[in-house]
mmCIF file with all atom_site columns, N, CA and C in Angstrom:
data_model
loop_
_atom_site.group_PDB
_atom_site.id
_atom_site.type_symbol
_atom_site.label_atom_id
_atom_site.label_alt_id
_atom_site.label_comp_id
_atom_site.label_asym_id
_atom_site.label_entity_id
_atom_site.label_seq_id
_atom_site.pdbx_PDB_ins_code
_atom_site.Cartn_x
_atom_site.Cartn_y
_atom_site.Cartn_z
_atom_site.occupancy
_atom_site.B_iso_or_equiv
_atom_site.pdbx_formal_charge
_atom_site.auth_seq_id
_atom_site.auth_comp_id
_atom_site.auth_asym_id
_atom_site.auth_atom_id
_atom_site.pdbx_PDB_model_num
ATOM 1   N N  . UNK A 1 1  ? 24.085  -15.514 -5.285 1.00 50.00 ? 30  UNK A N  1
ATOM 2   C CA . UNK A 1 1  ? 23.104  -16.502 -4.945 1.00 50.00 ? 30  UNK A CA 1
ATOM 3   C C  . UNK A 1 1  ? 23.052  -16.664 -3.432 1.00 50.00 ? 30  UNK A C  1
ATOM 4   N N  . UNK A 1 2  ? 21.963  -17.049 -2.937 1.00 53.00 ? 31  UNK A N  1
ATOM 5   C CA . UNK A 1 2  ? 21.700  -17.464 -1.868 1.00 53.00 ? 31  UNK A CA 1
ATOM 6   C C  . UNK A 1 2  ? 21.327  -16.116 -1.021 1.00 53.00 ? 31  UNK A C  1
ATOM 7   N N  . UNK A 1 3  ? 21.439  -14.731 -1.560 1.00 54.00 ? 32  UNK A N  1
ATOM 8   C CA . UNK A 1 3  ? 21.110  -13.570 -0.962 1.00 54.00 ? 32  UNK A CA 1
ATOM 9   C C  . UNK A 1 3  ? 19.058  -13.191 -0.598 1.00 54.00 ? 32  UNK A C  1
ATOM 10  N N  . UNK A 1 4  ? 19.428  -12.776 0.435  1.00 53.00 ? 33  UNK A N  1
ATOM 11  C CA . UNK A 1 4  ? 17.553  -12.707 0.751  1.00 53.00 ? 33  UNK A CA 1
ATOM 12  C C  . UNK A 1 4  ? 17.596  -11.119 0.017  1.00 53.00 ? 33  UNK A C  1
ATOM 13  N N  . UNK A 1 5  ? 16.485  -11.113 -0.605 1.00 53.00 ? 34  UNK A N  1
ATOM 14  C CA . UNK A 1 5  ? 15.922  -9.754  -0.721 1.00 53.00 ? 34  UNK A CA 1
ATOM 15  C C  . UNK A 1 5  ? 14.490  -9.347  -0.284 1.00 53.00 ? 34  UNK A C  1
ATOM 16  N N  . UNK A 1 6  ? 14.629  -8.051  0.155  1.00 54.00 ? 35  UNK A N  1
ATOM 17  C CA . UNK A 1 6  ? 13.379  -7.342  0.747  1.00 54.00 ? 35  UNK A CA 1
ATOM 18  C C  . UNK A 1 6  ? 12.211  -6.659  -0.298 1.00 54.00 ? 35  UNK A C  1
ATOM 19  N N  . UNK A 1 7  ? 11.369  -7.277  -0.178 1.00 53.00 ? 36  UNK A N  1
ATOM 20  C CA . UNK A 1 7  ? 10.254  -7.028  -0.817 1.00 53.00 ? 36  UNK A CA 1
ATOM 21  C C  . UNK A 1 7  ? 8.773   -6.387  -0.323 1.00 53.00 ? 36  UNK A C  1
ATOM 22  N N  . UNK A 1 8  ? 8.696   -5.236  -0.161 1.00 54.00 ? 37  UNK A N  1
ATOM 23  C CA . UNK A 1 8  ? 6.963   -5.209  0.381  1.00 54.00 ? 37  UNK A CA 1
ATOM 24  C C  . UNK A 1 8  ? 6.106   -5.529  0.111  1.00 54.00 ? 37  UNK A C  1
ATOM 25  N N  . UNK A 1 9  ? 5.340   -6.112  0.893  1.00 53.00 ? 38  UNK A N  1
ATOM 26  C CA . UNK A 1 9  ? 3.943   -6.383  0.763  1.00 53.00 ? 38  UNK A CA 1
ATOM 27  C C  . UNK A 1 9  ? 2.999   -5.737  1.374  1.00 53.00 ? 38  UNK A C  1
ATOM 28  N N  . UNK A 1 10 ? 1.940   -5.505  0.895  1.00 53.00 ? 39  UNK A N  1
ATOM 29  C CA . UNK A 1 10 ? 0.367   -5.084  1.659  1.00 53.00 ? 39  UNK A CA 1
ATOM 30  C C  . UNK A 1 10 ? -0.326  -5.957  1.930  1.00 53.00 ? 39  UNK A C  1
ATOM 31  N N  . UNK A 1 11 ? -0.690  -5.382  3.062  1.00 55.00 ? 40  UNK A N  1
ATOM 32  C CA . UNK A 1 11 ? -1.839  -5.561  3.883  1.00 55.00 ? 40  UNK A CA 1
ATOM 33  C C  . UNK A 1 11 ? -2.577  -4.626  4.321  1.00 55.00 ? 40  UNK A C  1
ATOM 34  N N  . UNK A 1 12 ? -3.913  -5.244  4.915  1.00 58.00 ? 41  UNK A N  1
ATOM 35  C CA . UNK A 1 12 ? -4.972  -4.418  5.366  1.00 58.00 ? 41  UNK A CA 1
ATOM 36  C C  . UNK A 1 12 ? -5.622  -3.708  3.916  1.00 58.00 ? 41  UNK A C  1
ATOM 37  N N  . UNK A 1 13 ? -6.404  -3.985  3.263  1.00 56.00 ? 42  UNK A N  1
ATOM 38  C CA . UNK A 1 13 ? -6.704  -3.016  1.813  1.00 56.00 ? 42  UNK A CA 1
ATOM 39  C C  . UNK A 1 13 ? -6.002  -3.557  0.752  1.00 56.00 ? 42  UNK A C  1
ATOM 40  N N  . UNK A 1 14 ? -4.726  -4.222  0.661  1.00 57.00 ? 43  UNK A N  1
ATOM 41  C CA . UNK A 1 14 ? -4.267  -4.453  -0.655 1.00 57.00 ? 43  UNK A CA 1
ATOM 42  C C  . UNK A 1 14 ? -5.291  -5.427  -1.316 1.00 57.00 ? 43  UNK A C  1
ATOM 43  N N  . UNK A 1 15 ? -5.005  -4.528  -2.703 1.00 76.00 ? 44  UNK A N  1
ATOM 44  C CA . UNK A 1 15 ? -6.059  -5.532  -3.453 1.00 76.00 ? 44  UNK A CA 1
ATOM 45  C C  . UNK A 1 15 ? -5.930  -7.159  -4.100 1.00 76.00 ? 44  UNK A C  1
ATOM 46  N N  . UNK A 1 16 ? -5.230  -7.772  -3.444 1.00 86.00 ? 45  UNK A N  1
ATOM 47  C CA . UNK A 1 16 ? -5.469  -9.142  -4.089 1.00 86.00 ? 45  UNK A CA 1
ATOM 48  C C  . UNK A 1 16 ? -5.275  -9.972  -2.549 1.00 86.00 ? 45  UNK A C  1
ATOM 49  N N  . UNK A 1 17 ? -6.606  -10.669 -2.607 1.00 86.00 ? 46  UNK A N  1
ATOM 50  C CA . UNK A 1 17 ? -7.457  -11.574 -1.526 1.00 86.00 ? 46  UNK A CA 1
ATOM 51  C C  . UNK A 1 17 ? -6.715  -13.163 -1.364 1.00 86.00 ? 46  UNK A C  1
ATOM 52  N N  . UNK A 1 18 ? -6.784  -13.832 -0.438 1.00 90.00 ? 47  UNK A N  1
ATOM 53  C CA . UNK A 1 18 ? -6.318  -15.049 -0.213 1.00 90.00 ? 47  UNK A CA 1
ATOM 54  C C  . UNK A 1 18 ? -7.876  -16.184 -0.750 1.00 90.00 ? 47  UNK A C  1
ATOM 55  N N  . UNK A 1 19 ? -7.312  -17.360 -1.100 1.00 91.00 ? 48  UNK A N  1
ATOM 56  C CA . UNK A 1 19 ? -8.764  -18.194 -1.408 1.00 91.00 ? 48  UNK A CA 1
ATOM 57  C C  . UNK A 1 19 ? -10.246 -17.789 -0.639 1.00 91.00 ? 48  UNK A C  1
ATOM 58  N N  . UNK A 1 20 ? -9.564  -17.750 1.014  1.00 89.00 ? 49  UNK A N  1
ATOM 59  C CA . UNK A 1 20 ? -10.490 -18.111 2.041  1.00 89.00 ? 49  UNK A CA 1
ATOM 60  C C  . UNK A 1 20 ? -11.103 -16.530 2.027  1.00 89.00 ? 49  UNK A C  1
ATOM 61  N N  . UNK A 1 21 ? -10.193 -15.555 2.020  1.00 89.00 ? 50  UNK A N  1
ATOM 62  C CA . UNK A 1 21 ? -11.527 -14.299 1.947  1.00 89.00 ? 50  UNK A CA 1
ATOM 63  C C  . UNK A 1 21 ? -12.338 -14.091 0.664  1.00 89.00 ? 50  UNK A C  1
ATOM 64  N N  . UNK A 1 22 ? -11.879 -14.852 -0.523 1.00 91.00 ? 51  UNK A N  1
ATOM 65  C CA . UNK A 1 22 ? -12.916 -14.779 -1.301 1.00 91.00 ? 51  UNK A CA 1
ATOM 66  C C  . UNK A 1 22 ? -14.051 -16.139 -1.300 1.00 91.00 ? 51  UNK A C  1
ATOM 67  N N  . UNK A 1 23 ? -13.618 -17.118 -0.676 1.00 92.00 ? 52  UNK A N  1
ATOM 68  C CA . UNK A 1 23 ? -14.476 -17.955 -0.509 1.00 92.00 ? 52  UNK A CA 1
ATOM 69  C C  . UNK A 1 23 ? -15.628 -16.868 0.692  1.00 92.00 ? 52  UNK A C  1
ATOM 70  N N  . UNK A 1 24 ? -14.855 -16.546 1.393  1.00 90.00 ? 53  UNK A N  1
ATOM 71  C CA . UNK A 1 24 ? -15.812 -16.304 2.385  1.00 90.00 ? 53  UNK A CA 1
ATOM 72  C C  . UNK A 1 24 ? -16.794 -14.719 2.167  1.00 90.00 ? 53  UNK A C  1
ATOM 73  N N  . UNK A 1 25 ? -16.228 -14.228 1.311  1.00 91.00 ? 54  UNK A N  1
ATOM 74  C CA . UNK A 1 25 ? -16.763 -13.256 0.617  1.00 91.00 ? 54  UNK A CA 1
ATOM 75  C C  . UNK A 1 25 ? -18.484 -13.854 0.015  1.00 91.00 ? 54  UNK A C  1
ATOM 76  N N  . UNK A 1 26 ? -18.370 -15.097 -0.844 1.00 92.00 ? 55  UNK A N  1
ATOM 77  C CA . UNK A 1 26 ? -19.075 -15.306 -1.369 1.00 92.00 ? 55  UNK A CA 1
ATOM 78  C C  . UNK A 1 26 ? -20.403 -16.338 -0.389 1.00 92.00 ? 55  UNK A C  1
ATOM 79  N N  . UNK A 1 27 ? -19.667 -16.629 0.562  1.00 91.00 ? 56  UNK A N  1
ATOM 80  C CA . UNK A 1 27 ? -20.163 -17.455 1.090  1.00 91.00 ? 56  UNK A CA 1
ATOM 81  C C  . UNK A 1 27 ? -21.537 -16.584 2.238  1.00 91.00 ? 56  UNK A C  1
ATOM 82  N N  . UNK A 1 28 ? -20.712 -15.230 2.269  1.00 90.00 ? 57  UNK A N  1
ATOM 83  C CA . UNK A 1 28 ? -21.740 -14.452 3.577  1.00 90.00 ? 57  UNK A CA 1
ATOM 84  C C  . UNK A 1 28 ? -22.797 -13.894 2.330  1.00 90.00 ? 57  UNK A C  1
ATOM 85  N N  . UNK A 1 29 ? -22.597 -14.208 1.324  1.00 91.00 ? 58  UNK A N  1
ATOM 86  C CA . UNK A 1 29 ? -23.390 -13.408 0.072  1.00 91.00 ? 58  UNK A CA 1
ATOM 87  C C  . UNK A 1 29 ? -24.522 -14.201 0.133  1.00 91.00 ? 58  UNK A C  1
ATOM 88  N N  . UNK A 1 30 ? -24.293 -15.623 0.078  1.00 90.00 ? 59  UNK A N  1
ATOM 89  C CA . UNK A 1 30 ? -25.579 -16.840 -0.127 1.00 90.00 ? 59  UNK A CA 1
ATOM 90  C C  . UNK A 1 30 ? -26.096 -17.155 1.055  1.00 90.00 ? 59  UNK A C  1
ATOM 91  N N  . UNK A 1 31 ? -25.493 -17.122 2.110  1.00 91.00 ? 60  UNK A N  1
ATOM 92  C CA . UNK A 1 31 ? -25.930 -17.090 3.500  1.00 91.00 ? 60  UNK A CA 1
ATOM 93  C C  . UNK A 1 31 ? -27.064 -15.827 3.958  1.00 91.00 ? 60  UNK A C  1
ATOM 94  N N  . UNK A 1 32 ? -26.717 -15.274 3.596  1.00 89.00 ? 61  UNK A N  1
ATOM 95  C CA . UNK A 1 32 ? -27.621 -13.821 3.823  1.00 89.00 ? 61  UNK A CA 1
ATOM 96  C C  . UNK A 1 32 ? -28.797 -13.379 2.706  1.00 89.00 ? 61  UNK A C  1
ATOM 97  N N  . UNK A 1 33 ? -28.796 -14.553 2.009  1.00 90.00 ? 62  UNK A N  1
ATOM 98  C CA . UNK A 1 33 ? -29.991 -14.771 0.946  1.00 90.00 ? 62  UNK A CA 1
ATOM 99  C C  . UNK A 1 33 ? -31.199 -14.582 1.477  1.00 90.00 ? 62  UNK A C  1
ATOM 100 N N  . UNK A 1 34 ? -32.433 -14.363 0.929  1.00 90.00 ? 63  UNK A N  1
ATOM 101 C CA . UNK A 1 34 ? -33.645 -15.221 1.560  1.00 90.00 ? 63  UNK A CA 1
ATOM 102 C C  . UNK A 1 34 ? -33.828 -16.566 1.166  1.00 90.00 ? 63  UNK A C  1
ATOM 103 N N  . UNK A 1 35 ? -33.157 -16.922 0.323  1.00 89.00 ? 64  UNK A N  1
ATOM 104 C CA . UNK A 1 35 ? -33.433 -18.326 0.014  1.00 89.00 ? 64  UNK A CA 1
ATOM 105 C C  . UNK A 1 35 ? -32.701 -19.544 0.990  1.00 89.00 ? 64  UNK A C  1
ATOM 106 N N  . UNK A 1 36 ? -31.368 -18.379 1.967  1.00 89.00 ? 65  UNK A N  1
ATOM 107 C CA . UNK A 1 36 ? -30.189 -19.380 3.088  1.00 89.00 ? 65  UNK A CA 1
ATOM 108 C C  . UNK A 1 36 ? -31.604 -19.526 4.281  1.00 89.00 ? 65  UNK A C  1
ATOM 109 N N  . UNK A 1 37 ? -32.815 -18.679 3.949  1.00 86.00 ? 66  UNK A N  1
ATOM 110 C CA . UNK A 1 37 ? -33.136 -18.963 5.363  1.00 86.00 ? 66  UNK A CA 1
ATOM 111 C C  . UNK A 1 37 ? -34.565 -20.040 5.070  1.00 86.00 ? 66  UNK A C  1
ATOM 112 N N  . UNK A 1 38 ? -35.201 -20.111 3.905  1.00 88.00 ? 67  UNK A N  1
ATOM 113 C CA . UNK A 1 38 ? -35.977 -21.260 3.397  1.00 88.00 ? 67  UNK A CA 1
ATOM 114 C C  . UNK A 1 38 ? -34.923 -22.521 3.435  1.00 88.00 ? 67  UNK A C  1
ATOM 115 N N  . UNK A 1 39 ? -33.542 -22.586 2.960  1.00 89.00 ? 68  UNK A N  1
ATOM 116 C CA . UNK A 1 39 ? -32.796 -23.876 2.607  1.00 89.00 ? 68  UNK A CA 1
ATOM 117 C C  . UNK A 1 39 ? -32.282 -23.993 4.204  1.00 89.00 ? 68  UNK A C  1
ATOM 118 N N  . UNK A 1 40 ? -32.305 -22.710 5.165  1.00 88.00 ? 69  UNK A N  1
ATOM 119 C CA . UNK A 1 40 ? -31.528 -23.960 6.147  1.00 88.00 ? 69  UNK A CA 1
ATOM 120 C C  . UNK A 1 40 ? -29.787 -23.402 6.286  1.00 88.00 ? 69  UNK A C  1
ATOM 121 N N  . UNK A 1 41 ? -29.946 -22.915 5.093  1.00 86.00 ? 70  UNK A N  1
ATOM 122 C CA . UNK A 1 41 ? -27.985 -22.453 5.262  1.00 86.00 ? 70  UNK A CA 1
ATOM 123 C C  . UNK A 1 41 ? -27.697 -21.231 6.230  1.00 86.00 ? 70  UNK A C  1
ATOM 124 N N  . UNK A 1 42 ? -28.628 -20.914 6.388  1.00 87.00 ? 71  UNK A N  1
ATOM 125 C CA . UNK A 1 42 ? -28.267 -19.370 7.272  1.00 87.00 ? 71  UNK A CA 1
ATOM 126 C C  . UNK A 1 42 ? -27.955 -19.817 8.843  1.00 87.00 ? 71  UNK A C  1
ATOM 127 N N  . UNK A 1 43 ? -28.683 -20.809 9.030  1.00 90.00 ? 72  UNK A N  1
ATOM 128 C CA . UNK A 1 43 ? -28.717 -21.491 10.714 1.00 90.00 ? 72  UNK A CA 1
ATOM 129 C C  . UNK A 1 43 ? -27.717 -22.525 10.768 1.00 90.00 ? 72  UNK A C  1
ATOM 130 N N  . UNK A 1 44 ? -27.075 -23.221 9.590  1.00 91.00 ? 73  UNK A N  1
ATOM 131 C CA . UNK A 1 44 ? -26.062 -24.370 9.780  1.00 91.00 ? 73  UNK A CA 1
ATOM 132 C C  . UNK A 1 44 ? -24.949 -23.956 9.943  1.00 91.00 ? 73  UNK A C  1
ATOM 133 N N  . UNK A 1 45 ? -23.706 -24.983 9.711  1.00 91.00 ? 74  UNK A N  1
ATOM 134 C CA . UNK A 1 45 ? -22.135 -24.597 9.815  1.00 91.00 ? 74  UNK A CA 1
ATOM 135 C C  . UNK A 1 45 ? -21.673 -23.384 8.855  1.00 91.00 ? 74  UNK A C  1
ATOM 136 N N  . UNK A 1 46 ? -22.109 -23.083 7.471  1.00 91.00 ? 75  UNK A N  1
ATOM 137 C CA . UNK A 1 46 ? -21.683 -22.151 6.804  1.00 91.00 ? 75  UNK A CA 1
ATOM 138 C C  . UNK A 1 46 ? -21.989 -21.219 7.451  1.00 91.00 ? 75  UNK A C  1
ATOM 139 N N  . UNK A 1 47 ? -23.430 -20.850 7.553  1.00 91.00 ? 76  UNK A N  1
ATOM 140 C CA . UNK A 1 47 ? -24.027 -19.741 8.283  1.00 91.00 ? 76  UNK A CA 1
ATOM 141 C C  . UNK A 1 47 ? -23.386 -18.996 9.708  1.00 91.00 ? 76  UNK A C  1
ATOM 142 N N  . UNK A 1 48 ? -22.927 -20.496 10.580 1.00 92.00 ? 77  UNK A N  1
ATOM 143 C CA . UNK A 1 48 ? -22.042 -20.038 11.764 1.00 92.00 ? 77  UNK A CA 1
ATOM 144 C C  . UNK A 1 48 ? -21.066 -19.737 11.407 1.00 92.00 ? 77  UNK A C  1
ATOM 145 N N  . UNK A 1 49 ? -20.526 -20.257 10.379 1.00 92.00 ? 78  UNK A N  1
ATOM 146 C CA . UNK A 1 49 ? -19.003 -19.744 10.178 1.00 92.00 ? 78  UNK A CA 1
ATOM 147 C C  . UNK A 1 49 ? -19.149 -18.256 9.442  1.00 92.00 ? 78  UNK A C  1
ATOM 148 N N  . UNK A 1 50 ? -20.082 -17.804 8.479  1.00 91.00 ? 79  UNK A N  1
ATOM 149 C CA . UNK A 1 50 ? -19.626 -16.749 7.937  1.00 91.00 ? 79  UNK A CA 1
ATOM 150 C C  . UNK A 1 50 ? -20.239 -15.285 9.079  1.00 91.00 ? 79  UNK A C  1
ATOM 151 N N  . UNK A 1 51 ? -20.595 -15.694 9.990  1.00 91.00 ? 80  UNK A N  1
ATOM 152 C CA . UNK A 1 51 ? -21.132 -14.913 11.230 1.00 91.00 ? 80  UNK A CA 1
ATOM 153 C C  . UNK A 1 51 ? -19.694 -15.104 11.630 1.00 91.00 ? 80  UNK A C  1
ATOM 154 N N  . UNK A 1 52 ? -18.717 -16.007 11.967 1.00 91.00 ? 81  UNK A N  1
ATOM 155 C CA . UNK A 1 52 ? -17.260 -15.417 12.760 1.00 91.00 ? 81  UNK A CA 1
ATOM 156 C C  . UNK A 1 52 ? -17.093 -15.088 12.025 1.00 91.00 ? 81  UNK A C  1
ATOM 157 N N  . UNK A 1 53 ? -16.742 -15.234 10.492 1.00 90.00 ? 82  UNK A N  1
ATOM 158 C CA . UNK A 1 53 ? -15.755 -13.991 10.321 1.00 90.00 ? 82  UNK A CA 1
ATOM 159 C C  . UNK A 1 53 ? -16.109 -13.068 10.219 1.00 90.00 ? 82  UNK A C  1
ATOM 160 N N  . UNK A 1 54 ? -17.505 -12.625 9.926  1.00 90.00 ? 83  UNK A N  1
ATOM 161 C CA . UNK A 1 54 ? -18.021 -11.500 10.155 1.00 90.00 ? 83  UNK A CA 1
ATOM 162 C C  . UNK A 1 54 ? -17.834 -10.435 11.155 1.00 90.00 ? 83  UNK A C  1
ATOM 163 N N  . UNK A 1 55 ? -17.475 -11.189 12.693 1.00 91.00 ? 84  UNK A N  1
ATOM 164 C CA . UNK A 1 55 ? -17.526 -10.794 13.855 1.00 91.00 ? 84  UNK A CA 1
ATOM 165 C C  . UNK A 1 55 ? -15.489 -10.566 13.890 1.00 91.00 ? 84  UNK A C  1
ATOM 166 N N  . UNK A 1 56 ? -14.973 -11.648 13.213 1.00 90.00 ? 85  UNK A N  1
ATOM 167 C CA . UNK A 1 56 ? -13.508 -11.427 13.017 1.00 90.00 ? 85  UNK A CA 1
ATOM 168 C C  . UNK A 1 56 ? -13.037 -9.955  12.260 1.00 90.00 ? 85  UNK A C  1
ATOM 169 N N  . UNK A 1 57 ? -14.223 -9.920  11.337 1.00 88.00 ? 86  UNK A N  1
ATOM 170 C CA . UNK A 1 57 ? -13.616 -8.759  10.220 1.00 88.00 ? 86  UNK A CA 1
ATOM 171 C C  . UNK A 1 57 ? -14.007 -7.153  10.810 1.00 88.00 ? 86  UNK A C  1
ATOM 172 N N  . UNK A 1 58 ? -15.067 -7.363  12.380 1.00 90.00 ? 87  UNK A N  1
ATOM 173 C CA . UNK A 1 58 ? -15.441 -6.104  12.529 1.00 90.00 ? 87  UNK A CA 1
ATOM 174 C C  . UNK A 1 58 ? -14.518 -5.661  13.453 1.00 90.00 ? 87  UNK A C  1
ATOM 175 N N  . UNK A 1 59 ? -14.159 -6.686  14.313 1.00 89.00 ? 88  UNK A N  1
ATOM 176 C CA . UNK A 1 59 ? -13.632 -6.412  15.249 1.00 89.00 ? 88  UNK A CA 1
ATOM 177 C C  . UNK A 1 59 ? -11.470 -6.248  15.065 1.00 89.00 ? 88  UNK A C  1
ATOM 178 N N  . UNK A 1 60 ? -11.150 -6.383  13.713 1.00 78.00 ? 89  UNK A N  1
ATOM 179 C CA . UNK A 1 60 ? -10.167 -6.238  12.965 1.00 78.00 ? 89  UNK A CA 1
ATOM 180 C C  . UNK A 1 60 ? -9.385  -4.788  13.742 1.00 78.00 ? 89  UNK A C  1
ATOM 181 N N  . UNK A 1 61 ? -8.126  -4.352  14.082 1.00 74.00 ? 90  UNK A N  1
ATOM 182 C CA . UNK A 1 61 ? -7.959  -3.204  14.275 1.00 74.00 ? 90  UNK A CA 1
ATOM 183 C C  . UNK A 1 61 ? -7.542  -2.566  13.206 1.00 74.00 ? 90  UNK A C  1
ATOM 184 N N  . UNK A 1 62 ? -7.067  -1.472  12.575 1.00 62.00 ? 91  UNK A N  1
ATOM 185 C CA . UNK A 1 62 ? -7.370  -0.127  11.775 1.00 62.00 ? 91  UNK A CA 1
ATOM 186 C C  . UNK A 1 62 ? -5.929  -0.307  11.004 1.00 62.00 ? 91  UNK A C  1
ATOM 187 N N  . UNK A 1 63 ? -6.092  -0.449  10.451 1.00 55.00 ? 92  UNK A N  1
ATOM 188 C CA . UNK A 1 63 ? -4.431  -0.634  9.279  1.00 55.00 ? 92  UNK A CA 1
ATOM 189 C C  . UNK A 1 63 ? -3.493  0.992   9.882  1.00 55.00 ? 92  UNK A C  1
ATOM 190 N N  . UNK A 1 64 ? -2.257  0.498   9.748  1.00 53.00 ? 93  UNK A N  1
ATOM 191 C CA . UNK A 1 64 ? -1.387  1.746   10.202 1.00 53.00 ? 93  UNK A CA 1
ATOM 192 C C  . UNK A 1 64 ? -1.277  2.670   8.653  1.00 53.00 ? 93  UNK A C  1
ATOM 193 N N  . UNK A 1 65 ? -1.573  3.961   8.810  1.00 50.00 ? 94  UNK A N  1
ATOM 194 C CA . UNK A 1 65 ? -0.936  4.648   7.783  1.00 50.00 ? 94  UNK A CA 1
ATOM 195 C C  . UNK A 1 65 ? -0.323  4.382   6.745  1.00 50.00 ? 94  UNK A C  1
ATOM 196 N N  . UNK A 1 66 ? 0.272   3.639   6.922  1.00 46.00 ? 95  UNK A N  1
ATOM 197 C CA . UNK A 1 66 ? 1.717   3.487   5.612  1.00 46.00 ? 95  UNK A CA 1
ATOM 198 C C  . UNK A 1 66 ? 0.784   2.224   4.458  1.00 46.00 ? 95  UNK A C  1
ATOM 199 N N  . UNK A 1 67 ? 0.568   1.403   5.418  1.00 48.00 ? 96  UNK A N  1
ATOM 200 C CA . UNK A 1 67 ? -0.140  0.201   4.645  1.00 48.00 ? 96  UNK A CA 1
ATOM 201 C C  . UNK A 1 67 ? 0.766   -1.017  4.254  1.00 48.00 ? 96  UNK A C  1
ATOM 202 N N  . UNK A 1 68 ? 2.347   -0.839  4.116  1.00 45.00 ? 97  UNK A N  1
ATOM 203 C CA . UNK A 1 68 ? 2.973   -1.543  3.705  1.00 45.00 ? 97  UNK A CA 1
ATOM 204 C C  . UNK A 1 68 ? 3.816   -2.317  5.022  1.00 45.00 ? 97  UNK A C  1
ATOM 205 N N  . UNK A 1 69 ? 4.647   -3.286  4.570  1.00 47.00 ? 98  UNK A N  1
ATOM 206 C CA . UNK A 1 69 ? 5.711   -3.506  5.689  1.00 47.00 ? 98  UNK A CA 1
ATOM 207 C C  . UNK A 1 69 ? 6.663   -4.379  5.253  1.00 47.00 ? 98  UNK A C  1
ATOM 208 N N  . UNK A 1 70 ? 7.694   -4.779  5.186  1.00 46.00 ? 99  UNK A N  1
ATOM 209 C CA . UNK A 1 70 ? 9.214   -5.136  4.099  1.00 46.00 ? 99  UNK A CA 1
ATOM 210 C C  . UNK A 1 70 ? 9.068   -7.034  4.717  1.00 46.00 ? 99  UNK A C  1
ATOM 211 N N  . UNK A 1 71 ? 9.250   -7.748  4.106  1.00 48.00 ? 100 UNK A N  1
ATOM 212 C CA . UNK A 1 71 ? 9.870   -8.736  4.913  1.00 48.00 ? 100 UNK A CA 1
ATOM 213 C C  . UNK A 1 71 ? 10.749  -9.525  3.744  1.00 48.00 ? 100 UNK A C  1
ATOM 214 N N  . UNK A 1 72 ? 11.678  -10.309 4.344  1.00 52.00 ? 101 UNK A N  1
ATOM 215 C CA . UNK A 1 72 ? 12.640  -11.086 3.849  1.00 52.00 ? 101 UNK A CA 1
ATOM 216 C C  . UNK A 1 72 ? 12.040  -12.317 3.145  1.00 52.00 ? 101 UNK A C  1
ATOM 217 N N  . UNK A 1 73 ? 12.680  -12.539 1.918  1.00 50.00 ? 102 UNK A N  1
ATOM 218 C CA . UNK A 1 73 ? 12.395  -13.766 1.323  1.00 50.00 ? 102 UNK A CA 1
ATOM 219 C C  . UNK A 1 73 ? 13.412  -14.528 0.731  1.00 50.00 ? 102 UNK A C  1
ATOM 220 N N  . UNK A 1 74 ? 14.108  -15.829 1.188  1.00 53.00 ? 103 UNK A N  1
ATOM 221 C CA . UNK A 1 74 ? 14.818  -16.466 0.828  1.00 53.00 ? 103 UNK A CA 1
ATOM 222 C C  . UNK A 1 74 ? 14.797  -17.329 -0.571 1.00 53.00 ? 103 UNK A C  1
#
């Protein structure tokens, strides 16, 4: 007991998403409607926000090869 063990995790590509990239997944979906730009949502706070991450996710650098990386969990 009380021993840490090393576990990998993925990133960059692994397939299971945090709330906020699937919120925000869905969110650049309705924003980019024609109906976000009759309602108004494409020009408000959602709209600005799903434009950063948009601009966050392009400007992302390039996952290393391996894909994985070990870290400790108590």
């Amino acid at each position: 007991m009380g021993r840490c063990h090393e576990r990998p995790h993925r990133h960059a590509g692994a397939s299971r998403k945090s709330p906020v990239e699937i919120f925000a997944d869905a969110a650049s979906v309705v924003t980019r409607s024609p109906y976000a730009e009759v309602t108004g949502l494409k020009h408000g706070k959602l709209g600005r926000w799903t434009d950063g991450v948009a601009e966050m996710r392009s400007a992302a650098p390039s996952s290393p090869a391996t894909g994985t990386r070990t870290t400790k969990s108590c």
